[in-house]
Short mmCIF file of C-alpha atoms in Angstrom, two decimals:
data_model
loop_
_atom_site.label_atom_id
_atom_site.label_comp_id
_atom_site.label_asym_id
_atom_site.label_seq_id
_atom_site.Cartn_x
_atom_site.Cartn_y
_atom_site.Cartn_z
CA UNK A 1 0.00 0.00 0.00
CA UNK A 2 1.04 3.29 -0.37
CA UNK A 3 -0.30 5.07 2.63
CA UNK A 4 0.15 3.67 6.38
CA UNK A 5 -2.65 3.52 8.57
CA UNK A 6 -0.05 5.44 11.39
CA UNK A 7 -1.61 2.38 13.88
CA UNK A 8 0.22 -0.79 13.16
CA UNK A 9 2.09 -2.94 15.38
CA UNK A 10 6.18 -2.57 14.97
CA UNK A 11 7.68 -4.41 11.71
CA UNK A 12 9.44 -7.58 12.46
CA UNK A 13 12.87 -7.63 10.97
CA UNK A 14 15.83 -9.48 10.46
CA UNK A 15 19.38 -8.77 10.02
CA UNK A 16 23.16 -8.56 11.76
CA UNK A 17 24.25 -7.99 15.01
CA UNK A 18 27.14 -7.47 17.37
CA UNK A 19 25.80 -9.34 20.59
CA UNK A 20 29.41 -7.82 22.39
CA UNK A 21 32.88 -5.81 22.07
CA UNK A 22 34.42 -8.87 20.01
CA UNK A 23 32.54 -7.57 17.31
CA UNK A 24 31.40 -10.71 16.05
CA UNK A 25 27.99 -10.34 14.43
CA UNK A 26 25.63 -13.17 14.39
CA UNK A 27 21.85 -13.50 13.37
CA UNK A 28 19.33 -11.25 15.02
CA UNK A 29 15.60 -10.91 15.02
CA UNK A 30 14.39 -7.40 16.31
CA UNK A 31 11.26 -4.96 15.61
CA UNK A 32 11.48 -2.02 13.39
CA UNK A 33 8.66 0.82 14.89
CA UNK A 34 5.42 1.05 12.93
CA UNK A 35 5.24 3.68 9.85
CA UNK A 36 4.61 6.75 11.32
CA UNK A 37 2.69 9.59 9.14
CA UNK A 38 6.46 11.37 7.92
CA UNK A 39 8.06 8.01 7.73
CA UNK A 40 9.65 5.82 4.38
CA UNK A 41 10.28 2.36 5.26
CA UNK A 42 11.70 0.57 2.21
CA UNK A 43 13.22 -3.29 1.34
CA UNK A 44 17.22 -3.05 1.85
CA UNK A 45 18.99 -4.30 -0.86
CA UNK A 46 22.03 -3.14 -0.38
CA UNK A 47 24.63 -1.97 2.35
CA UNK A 48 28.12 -0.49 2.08
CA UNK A 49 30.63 -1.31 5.05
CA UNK A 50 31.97 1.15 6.41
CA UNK A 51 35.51 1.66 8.53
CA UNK A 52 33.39 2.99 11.33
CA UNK A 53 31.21 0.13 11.46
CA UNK A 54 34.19 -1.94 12.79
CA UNK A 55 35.21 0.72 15.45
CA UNK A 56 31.60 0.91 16.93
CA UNK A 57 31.00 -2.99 17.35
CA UNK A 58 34.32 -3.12 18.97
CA UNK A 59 33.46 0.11 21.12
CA UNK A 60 36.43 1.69 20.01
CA UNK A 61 35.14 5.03 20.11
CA UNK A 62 33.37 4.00 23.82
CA UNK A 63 29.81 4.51 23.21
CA UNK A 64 28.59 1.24 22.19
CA UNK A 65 25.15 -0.17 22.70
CA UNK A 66 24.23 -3.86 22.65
CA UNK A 67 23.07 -5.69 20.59
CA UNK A 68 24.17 -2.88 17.45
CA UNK A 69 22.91 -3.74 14.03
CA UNK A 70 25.50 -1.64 12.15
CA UNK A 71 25.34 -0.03 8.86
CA UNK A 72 24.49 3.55 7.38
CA UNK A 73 25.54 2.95 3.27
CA UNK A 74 21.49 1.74 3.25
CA UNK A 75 20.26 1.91 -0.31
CA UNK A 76 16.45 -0.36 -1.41
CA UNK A 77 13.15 0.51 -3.14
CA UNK A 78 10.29 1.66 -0.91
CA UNK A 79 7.39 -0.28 0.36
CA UNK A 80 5.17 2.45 2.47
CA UNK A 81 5.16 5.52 2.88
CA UNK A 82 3.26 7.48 5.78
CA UNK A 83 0.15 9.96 4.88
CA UNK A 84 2.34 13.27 4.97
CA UNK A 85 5.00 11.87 3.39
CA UNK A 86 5.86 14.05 0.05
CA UNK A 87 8.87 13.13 -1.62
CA UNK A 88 8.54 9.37 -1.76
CA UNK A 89 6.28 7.13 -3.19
CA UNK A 90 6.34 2.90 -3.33
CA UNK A 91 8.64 2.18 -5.74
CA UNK A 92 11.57 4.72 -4.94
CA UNK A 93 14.71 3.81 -5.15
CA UNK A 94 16.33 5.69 -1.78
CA UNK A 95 18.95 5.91 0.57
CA UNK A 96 19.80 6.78 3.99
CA UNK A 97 23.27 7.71 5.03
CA UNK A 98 24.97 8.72 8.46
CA UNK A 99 21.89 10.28 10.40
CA UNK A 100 18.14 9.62 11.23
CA UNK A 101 17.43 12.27 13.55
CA UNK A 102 18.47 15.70 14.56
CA UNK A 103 17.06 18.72 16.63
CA UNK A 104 15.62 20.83 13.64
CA UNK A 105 15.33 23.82 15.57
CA UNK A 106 19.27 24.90 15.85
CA UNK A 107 21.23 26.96 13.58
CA UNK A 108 22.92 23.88 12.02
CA UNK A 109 19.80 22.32 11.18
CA UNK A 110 18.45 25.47 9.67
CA UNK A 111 21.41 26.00 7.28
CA UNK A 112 20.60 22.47 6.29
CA UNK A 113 23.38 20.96 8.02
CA UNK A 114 21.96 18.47 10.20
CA UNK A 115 25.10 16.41 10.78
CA UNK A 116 26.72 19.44 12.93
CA UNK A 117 23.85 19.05 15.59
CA UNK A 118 24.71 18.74 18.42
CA UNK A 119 21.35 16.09 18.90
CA UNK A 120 21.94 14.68 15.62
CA UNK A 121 20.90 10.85 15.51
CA UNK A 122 23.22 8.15 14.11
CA UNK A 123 22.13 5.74 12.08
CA UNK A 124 22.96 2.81 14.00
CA UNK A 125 24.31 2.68 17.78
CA UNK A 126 21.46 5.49 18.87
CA UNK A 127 18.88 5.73 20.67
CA UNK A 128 15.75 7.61 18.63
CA UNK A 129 12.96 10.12 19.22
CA UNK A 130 11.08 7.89 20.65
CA UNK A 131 13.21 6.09 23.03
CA UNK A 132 13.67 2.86 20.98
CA UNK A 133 16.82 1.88 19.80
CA UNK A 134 17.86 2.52 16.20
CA UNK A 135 19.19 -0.39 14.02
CA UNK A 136 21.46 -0.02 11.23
CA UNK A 137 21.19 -1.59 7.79
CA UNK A 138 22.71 -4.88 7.94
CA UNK A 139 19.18 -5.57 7.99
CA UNK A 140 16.27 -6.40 5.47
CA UNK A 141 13.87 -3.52 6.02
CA UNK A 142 14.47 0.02 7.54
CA UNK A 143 12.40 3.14 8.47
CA UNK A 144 13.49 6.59 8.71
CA UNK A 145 11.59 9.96 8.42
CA UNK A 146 11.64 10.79 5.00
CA UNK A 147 14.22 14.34 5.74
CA UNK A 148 16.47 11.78 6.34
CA UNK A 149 15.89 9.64 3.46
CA UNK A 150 17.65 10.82 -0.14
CA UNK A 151 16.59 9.58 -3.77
CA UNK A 152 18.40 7.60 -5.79
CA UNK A 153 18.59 8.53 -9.39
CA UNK A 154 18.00 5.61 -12.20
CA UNK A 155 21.19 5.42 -13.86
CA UNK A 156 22.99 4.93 -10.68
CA UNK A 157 23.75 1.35 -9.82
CA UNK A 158 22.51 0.88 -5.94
CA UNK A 159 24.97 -1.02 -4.88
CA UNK A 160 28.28 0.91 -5.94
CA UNK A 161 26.16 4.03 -5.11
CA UNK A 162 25.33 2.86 -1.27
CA UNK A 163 29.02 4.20 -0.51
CA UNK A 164 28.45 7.13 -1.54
CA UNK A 165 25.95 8.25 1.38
CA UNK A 166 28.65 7.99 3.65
CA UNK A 167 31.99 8.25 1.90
CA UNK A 168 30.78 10.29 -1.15
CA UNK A 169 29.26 12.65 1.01
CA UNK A 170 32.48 13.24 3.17
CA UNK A 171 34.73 14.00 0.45
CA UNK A 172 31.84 16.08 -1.59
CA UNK A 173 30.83 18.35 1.37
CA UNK A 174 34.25 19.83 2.51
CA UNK A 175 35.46 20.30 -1.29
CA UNK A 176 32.12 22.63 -1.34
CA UNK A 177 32.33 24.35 1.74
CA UNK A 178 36.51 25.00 1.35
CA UNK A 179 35.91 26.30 -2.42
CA UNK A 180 37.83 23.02 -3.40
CA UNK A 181 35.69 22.52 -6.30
CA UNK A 182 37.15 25.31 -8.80
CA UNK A 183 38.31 24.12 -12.62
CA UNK A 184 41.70 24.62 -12.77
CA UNK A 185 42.68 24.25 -8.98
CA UNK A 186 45.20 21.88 -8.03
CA UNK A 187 44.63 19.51 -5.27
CA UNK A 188 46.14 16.97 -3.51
CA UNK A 189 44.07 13.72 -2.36
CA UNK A 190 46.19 11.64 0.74
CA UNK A 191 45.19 8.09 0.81
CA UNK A 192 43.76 6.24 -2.17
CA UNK A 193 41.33 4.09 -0.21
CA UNK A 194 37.70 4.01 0.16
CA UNK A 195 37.69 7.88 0.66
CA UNK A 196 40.47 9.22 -1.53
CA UNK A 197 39.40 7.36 -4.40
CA UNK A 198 35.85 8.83 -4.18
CA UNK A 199 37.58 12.20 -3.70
CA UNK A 200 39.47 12.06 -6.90
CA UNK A 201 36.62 11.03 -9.01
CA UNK A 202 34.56 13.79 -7.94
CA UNK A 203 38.02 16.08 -8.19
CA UNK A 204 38.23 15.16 -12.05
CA UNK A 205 34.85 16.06 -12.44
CA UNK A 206 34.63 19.38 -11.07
CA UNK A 207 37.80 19.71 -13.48
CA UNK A 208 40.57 20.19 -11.00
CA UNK A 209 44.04 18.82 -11.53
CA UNK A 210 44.42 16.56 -8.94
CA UNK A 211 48.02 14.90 -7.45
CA UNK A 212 47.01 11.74 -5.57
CA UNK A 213 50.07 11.11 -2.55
CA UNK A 214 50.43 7.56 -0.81
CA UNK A 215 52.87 5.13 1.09
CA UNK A 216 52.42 2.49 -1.37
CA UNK A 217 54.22 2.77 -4.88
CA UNK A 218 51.33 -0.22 -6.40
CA UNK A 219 48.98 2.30 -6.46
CA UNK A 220 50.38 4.60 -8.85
CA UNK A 221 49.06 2.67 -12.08
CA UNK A 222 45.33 2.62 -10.54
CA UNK A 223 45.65 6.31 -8.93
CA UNK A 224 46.74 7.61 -12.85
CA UNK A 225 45.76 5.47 -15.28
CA UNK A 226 42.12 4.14 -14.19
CA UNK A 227 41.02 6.71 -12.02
CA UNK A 228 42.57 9.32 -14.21
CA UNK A 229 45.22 11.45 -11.57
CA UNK A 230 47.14 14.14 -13.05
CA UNK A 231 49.94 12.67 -10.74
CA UNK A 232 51.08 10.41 -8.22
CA UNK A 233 54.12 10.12 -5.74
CA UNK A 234 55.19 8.53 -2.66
CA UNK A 235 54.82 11.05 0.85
CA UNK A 236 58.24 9.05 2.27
CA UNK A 237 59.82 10.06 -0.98
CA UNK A 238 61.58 13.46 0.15
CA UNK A 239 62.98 14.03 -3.11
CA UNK A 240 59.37 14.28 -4.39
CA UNK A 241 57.81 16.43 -1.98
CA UNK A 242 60.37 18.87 -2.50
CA UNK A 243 59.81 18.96 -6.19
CA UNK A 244 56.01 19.97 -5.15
CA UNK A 245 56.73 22.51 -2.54
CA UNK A 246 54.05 25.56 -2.44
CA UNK A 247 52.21 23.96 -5.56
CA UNK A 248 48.58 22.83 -4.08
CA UNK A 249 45.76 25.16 -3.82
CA UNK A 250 43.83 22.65 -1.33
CA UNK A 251 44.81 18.87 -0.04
CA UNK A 252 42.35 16.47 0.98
CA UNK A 253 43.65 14.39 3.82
CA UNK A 254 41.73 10.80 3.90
CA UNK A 255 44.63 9.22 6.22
CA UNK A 256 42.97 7.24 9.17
CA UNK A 257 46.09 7.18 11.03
CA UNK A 258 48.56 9.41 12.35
CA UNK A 259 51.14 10.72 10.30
CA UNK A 260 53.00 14.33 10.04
CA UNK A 261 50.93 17.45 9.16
CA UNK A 262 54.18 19.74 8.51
CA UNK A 263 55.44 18.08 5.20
CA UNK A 264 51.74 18.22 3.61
CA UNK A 265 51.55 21.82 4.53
CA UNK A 266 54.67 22.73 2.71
CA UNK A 267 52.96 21.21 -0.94
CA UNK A 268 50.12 23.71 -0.19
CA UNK A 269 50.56 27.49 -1.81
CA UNK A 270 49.83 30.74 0.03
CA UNK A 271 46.19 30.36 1.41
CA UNK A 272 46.13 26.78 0.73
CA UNK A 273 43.74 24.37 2.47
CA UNK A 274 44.21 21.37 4.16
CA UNK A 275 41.29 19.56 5.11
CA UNK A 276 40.89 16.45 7.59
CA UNK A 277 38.35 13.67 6.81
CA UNK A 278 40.25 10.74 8.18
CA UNK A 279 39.98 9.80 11.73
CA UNK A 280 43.21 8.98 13.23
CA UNK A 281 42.59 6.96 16.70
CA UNK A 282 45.81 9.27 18.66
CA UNK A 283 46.14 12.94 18.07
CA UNK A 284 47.89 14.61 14.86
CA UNK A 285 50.55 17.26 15.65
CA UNK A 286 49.91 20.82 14.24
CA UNK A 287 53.02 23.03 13.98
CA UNK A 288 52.09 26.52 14.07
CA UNK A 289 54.88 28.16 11.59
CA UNK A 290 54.10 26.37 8.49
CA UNK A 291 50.65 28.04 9.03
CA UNK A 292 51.72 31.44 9.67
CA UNK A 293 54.10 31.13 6.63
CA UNK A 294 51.73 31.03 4.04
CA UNK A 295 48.53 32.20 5.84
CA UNK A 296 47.60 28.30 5.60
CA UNK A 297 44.17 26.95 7.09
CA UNK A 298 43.77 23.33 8.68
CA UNK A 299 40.11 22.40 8.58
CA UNK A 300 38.29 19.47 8.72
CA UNK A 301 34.51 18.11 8.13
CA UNK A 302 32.19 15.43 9.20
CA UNK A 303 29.91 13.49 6.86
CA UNK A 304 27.39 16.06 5.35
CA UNK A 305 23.68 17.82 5.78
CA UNK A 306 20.77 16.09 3.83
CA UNK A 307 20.31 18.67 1.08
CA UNK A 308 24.26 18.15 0.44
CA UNK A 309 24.06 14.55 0.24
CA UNK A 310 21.52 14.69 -2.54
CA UNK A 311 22.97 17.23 -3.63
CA UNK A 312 26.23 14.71 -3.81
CA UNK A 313 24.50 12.04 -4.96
CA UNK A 314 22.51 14.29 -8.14
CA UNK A 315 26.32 15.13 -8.96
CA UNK A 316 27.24 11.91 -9.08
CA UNK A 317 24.51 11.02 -11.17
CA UNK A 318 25.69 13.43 -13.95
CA UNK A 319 28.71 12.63 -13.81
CA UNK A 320 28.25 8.74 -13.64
CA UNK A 321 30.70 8.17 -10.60
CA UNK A 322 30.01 5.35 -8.14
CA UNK A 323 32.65 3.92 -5.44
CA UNK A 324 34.46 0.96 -6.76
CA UNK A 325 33.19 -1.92 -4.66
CA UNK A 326 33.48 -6.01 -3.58
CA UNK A 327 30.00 -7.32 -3.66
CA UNK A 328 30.05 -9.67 -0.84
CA UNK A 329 26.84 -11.95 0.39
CA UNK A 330 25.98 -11.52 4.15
CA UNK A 331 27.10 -14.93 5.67
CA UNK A 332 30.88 -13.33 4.65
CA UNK A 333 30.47 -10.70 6.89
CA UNK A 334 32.67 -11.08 9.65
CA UNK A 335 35.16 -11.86 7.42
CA UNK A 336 34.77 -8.73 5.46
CA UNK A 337 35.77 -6.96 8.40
CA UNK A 338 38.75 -8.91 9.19
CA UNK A 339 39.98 -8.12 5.40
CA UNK A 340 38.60 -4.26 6.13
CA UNK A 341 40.91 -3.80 9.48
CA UNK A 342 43.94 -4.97 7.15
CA UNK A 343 42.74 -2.65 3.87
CA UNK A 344 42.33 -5.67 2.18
CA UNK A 345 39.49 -4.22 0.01
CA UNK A 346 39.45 -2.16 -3.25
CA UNK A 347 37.82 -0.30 -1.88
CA UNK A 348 34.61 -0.62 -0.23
CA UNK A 349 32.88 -3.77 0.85
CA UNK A 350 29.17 -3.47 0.06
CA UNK A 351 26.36 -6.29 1.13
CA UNK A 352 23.93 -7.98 -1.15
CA UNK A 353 20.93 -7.50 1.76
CA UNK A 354 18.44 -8.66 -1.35
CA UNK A 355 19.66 -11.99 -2.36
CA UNK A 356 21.59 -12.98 0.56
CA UNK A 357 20.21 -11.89 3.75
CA UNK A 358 17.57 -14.97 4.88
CA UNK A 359 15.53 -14.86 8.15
CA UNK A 360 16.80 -17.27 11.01
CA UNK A 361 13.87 -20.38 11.10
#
């Protein structure tokens, strides 16, 4: 049907769960709430795994719930929608990405950027409105209010596109805001993994030149020749930093682990950027004269509001980019993560939900 009645009982549903810090995830039946009157509740067909899905089942981070259903790359067709729903209609093809919930009443939520509230709702690991507890989608079904929820254009592919509500968005929303999205500006993009390869796909088609950096000289070939980098060199190579002194206009910086700030913000030229969107578990050390030097800004950004993500996602569409992803079924899971912790992915896992998530007898 295409309207809910607003009075049903809760929707049973099915999916993946970490019972524990191990972060072993096993089978687990639980009860998505009823479709309320602004709510989409749609068939999951696909899910993208994502780096922080293995830090929050292993409470890494130190807020863990239990039992967490992880998961916010959620991309399926719609089933219901509630009566003052307006976007959405059975059939949809949709996503939902990092958040579910947010104040709506702040100054971040009224300049549309709902994931810099400071009661913004995670996807998964959360604890809703309501008081329930909100399930990721390693799952078979999902509900969100449709603010939350973001259409998915036809010629996309859904499951190289369910990346893209996390990842995409991340790399999309801080090249916006940082005026990183210029023709003719050269960038830098640190880390080709499931971040920086997004970043210089989008980078190319905003028609910046863009210099991809890494530790690991195999890359080069796929950094240049299939993902179409201007350039490529090795950050432990001093001899080719030098050569690139004072010759960036902005670097993104998708490292997840610590490394030195100071020889990045010598590539940058006066007024260059450098922008954070890896997560490094130990602090980073900032020297201040590099900074002063050039006039140089260090900034960094965190997923993106809901207007940006479609935003992101109609860009994409244009442009025909999607991440570059390992189909996996769900019964490979937990190994999937184990290959994840080690990189061992090129470069984002994604989950066939559809044809290989089946309900416990």
């Amino acid at each position: 049907m295409a309207k809910s009645p607003e009075n049903e009982h809760p929707v049973k549903a099915f999916g993946y769960a970490a019972k524990d810090t191990s972060g072993h995830l096993a089978p687990f039946n639980f009860s998505r709430r009823a479709t309320g009157e602004k709510d989409v509740t749609f068939k999951v067909l696909y899910c993208g795994i994502c780096h922080s899905d293995l830090h929050s089942i292993r409470n890494e981070w130190g807020d863990a719930m239990y039992p967490q259903v992880p998961g916010h790359e959620i991309v399926g067709v719609v089933t219901e929608v509630g009566s003052k729903v307006t976007k959405f209609k059975v059939g949809d093809k949709v996503g939902v990405g990092t958040l579910v919930g947010s104040c709506g009443s702040c100054d971040s939520c009224k300049d549309d950027f709902e994931n810099y509230c400071l009661q913004f709702i995670p996807t998964y690991n959360s604890i809703y409105h309501d008081g329930t507890m909100n399930y990721g989608g390693y799952s078979d079904i999902m509900v969100a209010d449709e603010h939350f929820v973001v259409g998915i254009p036809d010629n996309l592919p859904l499951d190289a596109v369910a990346p893209l509500l996390c990842a995409g968005t991340t790399v999309y929303s801080p090249m916006k805001y940082y005026g990183l999205n210029k023709p003719g500006l050269h960038i830098a993009v640190v880390g080709l993994g499931g971040l920086g390869h997004i970043a210089v796909k989008f980078a190319k088609a905003m028609g910046m030149k863009v210099t991809v950096i890494d530790v690991d000289p195999a890359k080069k070939q796929e950094a240049v020749e299939r993902l179409g980098a201007d350039d490529f060199f090795l950050s432990q190579d001093q001899e080719q930093m030098q050569a690139r002194v004072a010759t960036m206009d902005g670097i993104i910086d998708a490292v997840p682990v610590v490394h030195p700030l100071q020889p990045l913000l010598l590539l940058l030229k006066t007024q260059g950027k450098l922008v954070l969107v890896g997560i490094p578990d130990k602090p980073l050390e900032l020297p201040a004269f590099p900074l002063l030097k050039g006039r140089k800004l260090v900034g960094g950004s965190l997923m993106g509001g809901l207007t940006e993500v479609q935003e992101m996602i109609n860009f994409a569409s244009k442009h025909n980019i999607t991440a570059d992803i390992e189909l996996v079924k769900m019964d490979y899971v937990n190994t999937a993560l184990k290959r994840l912790e080690k990189a061992d992915v090129r470069y984002r896992f994604v989950i066939d939900i559809g044809n290989s998530l089946k309900p416990a007898a």
